[in-house]
Coordinates of C-alpha atoms in Angstrom, one line a residue:
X4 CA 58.1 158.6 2.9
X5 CA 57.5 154.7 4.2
X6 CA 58.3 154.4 8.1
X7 CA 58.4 151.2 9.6
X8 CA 56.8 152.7 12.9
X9 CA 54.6 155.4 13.2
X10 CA 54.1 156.3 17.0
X11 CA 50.3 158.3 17.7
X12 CA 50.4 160.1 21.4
X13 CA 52.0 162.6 23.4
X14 CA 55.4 163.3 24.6
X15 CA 55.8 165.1 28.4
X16 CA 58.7 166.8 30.5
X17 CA 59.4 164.2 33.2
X18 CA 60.5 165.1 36.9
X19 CA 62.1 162.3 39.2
X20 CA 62.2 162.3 42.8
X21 CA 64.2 159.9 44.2
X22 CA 63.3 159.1 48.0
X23 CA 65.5 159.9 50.8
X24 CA 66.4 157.8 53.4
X25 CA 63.8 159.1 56.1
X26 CA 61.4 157.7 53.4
X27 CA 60.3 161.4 52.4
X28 CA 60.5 162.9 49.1
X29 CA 62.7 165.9 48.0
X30 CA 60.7 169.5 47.3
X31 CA 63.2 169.7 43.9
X32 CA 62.8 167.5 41.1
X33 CA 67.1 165.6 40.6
X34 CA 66.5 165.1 37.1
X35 CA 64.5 166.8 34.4
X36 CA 64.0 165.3 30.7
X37 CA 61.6 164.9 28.3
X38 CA 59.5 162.0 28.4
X39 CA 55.8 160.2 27.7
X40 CA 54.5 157.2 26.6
X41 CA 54.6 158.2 23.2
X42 CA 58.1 159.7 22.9
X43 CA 59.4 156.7 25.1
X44 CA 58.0 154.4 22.9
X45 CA 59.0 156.1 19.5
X46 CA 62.7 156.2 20.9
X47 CA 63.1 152.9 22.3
X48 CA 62.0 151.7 18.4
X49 CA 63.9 154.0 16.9
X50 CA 67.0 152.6 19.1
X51 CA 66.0 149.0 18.6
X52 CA 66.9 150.0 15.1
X53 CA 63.5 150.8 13.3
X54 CA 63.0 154.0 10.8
X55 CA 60.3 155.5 13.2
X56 CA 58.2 158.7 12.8
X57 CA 55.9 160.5 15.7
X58 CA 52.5 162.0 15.4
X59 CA 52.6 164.4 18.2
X60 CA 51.5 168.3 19.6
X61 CA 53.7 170.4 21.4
X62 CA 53.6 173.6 23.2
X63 CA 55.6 175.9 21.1
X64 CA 57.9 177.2 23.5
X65 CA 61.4 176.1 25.0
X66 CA 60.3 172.8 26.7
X67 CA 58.4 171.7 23.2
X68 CA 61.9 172.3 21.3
X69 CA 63.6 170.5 24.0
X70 CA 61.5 167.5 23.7
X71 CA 61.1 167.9 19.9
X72 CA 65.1 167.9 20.1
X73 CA 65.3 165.0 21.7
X74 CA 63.6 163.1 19.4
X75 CA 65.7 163.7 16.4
X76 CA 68.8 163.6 18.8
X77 CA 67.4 159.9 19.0
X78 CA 66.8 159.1 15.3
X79 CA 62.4 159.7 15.4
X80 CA 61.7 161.6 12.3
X81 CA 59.5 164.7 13.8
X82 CA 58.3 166.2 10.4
X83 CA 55.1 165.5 11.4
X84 CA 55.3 166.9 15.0
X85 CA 52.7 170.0 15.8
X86 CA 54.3 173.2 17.9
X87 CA 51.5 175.1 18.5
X88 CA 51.3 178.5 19.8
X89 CA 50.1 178.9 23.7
X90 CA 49.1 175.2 24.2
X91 CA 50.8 173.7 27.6
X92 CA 53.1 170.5 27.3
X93 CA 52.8 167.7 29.3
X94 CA 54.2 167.0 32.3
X95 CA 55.1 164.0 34.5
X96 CA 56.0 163.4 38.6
X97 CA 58.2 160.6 39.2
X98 CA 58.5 159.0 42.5
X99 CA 60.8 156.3 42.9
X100 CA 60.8 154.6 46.3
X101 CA 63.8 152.7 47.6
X102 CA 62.8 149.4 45.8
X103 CA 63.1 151.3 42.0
X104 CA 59.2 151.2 42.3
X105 CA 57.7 154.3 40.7
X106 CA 54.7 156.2 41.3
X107 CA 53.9 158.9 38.5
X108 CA 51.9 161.6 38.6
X109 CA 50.8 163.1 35.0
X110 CA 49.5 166.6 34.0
X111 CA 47.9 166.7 31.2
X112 CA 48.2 169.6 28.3
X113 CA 48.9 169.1 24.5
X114 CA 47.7 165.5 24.4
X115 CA 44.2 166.9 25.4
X116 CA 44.5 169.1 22.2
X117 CA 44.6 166.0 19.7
X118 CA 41.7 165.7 17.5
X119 CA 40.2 163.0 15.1
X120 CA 40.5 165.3 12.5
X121 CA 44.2 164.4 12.9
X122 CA 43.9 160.9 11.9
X123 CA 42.5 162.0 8.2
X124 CA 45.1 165.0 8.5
X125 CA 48.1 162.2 8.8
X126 CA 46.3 159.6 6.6
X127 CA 49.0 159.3 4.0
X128 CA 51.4 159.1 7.1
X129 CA 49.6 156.2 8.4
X130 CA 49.3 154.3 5.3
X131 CA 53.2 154.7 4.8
X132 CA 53.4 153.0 7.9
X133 CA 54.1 149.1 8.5
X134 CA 52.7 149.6 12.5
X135 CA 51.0 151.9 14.3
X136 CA 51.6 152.4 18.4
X137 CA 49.2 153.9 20.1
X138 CA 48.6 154.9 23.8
X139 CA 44.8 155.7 24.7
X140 CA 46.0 158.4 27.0
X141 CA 44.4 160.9 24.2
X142 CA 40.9 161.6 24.1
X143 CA 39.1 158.5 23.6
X144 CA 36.9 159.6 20.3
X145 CA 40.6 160.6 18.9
X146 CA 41.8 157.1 19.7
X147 CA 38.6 155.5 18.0
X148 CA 39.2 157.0 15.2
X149 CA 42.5 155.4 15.0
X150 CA 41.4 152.2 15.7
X151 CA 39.0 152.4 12.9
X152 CA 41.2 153.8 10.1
X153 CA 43.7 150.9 11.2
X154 CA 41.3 148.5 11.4
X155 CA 39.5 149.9 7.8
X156 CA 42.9 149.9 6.2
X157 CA 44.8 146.6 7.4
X158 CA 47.2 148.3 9.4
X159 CA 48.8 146.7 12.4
X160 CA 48.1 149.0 15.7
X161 CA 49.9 148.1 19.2
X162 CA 48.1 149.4 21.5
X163 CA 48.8 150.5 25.3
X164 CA 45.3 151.0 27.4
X165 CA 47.7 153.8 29.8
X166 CA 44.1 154.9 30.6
X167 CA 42.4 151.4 30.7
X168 CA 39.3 152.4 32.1
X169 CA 38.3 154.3 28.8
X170 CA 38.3 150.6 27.3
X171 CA 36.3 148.6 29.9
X172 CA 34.6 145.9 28.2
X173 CA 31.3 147.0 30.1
X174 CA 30.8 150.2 28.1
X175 CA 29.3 149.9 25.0
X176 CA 31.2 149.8 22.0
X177 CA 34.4 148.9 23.3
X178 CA 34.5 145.6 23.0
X179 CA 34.2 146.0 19.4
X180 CA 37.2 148.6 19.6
X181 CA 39.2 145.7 21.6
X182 CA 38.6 143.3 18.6
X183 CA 39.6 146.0 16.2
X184 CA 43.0 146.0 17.9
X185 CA 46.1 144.0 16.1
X186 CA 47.8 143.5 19.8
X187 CA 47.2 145.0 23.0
X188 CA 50.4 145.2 25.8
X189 CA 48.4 145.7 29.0
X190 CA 50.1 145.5 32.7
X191 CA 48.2 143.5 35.7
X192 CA 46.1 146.4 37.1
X193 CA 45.7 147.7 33.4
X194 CA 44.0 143.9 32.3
X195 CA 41.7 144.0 35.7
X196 CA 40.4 147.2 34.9
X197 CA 39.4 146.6 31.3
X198 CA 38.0 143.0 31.8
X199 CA 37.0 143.7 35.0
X200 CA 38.3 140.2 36.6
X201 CA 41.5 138.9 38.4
X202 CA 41.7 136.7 35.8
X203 CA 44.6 137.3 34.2
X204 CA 45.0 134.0 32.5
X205 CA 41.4 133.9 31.5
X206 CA 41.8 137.7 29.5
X207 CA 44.9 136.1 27.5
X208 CA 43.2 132.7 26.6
X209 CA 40.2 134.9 25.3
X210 CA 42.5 136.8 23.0
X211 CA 45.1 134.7 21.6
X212 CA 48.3 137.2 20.2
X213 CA 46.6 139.9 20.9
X214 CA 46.1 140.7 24.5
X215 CA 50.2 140.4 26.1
X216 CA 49.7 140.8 29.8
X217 CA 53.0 142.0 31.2
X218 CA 53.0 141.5 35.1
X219 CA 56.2 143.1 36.3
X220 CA 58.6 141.0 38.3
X221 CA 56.8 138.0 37.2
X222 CA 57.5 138.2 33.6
X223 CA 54.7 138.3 31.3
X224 CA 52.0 135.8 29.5
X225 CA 50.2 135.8 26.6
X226 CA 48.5 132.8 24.3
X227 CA 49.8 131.9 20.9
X228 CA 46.1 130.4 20.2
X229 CA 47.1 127.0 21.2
X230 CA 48.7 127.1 24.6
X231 CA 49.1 129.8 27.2
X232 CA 53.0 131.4 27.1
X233 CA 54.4 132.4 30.8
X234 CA 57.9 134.0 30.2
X235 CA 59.8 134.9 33.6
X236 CA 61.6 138.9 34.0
X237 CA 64.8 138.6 33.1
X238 CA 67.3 138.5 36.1
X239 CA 69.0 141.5 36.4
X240 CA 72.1 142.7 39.1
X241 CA 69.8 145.3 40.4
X242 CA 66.7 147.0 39.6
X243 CA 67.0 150.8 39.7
X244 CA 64.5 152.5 37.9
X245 CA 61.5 150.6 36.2
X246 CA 60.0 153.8 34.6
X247 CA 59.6 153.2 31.0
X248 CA 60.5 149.7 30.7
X249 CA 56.7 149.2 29.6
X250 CA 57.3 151.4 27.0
X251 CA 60.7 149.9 26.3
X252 CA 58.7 146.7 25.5
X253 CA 56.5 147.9 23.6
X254 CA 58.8 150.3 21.5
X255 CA 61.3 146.9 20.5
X256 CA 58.1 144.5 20.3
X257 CA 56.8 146.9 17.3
X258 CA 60.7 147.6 15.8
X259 CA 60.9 143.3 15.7
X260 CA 57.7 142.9 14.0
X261 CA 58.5 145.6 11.7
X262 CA 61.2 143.1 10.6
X263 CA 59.0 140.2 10.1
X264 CA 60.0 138.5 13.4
X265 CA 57.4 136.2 14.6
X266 CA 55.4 137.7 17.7
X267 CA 57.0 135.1 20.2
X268 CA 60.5 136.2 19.0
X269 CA 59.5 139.8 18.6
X270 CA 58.2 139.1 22.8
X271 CA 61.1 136.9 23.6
X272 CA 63.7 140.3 22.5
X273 CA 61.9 143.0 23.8
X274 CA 61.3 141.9 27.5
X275 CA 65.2 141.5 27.2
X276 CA 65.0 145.3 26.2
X277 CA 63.2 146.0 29.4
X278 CA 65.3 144.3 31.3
X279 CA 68.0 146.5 30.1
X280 CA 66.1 149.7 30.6
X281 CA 65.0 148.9 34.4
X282 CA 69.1 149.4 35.4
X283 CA 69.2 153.0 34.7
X284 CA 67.0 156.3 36.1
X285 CA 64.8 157.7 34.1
X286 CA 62.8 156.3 31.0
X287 CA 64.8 156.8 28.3
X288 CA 68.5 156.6 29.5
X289 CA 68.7 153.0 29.9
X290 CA 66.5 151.9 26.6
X291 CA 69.2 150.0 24.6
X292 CA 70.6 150.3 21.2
X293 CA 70.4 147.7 19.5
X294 CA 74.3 145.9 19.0
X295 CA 73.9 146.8 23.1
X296 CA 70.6 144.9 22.9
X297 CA 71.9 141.5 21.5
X298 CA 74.8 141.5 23.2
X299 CA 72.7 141.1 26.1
X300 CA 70.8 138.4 25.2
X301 CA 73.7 136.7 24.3
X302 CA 75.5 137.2 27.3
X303 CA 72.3 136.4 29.6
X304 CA 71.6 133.4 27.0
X305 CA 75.3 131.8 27.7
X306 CA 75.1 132.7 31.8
X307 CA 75.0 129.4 33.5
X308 CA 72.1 127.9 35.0
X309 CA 71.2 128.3 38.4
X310 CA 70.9 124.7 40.8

């Protein structure tokens, strides 16, 4: 079977705590889904319209089924999803301060059990695949691997450094992992701690459309090779829950590309897609569809300008 994304990472239960007034945090979770980079990111590419597959382990108990469920509920093909007897899923903390800021807290449990051996176990999956997205929240020899086999085969691999100081550029070898890499989304802290500079601007000039630095609030820059690109966030009504809208981005830059869509349209649609995301709780509830997706951007696109 040919899949136009093929996500490689680890799906979680996430538990949000929305602050109270006093500015303290309930004892008792208000909501309880499933979650993870890699589950966020295979949905919000399967909503943006892409045929989309996971490579994933799961605890094979209730919570694993629930999260398993979840995917297909969301169009991700999970024939090649892992429920494996006694292993502990992941789990996420969420705490969302009165400005839709969130602080997350992960425990980690099946994502630890991935293996290289899975990237030759999958190979055929892979191949069949026009993009691979990747996290490097699993063990970093499984996530060389990846990058090699990609990198062998001529396989496009998105890349998100959720554990960025596994790729500094000061350990040996990594900067040859980094150039191995077909695009890299990294956030502002992520791009200090892997270049280890403030430089922002610098880290994108250095790798032209492949590092995309996305910088919250203030939009997002990366260089097309010739000049440096600074997009702005989207204004939005009101911010409510930002949780996931990395992932959201990520998940709709790979479904574009998929397509054939340049990688400055492909950017252009999916920080729309986070901008959508970021006005509902929780990661996945507010990633959009995508007829809900362009009528956004044309609604946004034919606002009028402010003076």
């Amino acid at each position: 079977m040919k899949y136009d994304i093929c996500v490689f990472g680890g799906c979680c239960i996430d538990q949000t705590f929305f602050q109270n007034d006093d500015g303290n945090y309930p004892d008792i979770p208000q909501i309880r889904v499933p979650g993870g980079k890699g589950s966020n990111q295979a949905v919000a590419a399967a909503r943006a319209g892409a045929k989309v597959t996971i490579i994933t382990r799961l605890g094979n108990d209730k919570e694993g089924y629930d999260i398993k469920k979840n995917l297909e509920v969301n169009g991700v093909d999970t024939s090649n999803v892992e429920l494996v007897d006694g292993l502990q899923n992941d789990t996420g903390e969420i705490y969302i301060d009165k400005n839709a800021n969130n602080d997350i807290k992960r425990k980690n449990g099946a994502i630890d059990s991935f293996t290289p051996e899975m990237v030759e176990k999958y190979a055929e999956v892979l191949l069949n695949s026009k993009i691979i997205v990747a996290q490097f929240k699993m063990p970093k020899e499984v996530s060389r691997e990846l990058i090699n086999f990609c990198a062998a085969n001529n396989i496009m691999l998105i890349i998100t450094p959720s554990t960025p100081s596994r790729l500094r550029v000061s350990e040996p070898g990594n900067l040859e992992l980094i150039n191995k890499i077909s695009i890299i989304t990294a956030n502002e802290d992520e791009c200090k701690t892997i270049f280890e500079t403030d430089d922002i601007e610098g880290c994108v000039r250095k790798y032209p459309n492949k590092l995309i630095a996305t910088l919250g609030k203030n939009g997002l820059m990366y260089s097309n090779g010739s000049e440096i690109i600074k997009l702005p966030a989207i204004r939005v009504d009101k911010v409510v829950d930002s949780t996931g809208a990395g992932d959201t981005f990520n998940g709709n830059l790979a479904a574009f590309l998929s397509e054939g869509d340049s990688l400055d349209s492909s950017i252009d649609k999916a920080r729309y897609a986070s901008a959508l995301k970021i006005q509902q709780e929780t990661a996945q509830k507010g990633m959009p569809y995508r007829e809900d997706l362009e009528a956004f951007i044309r609604r946004v696109e034919h606002e009028p300008m402010e003076i």
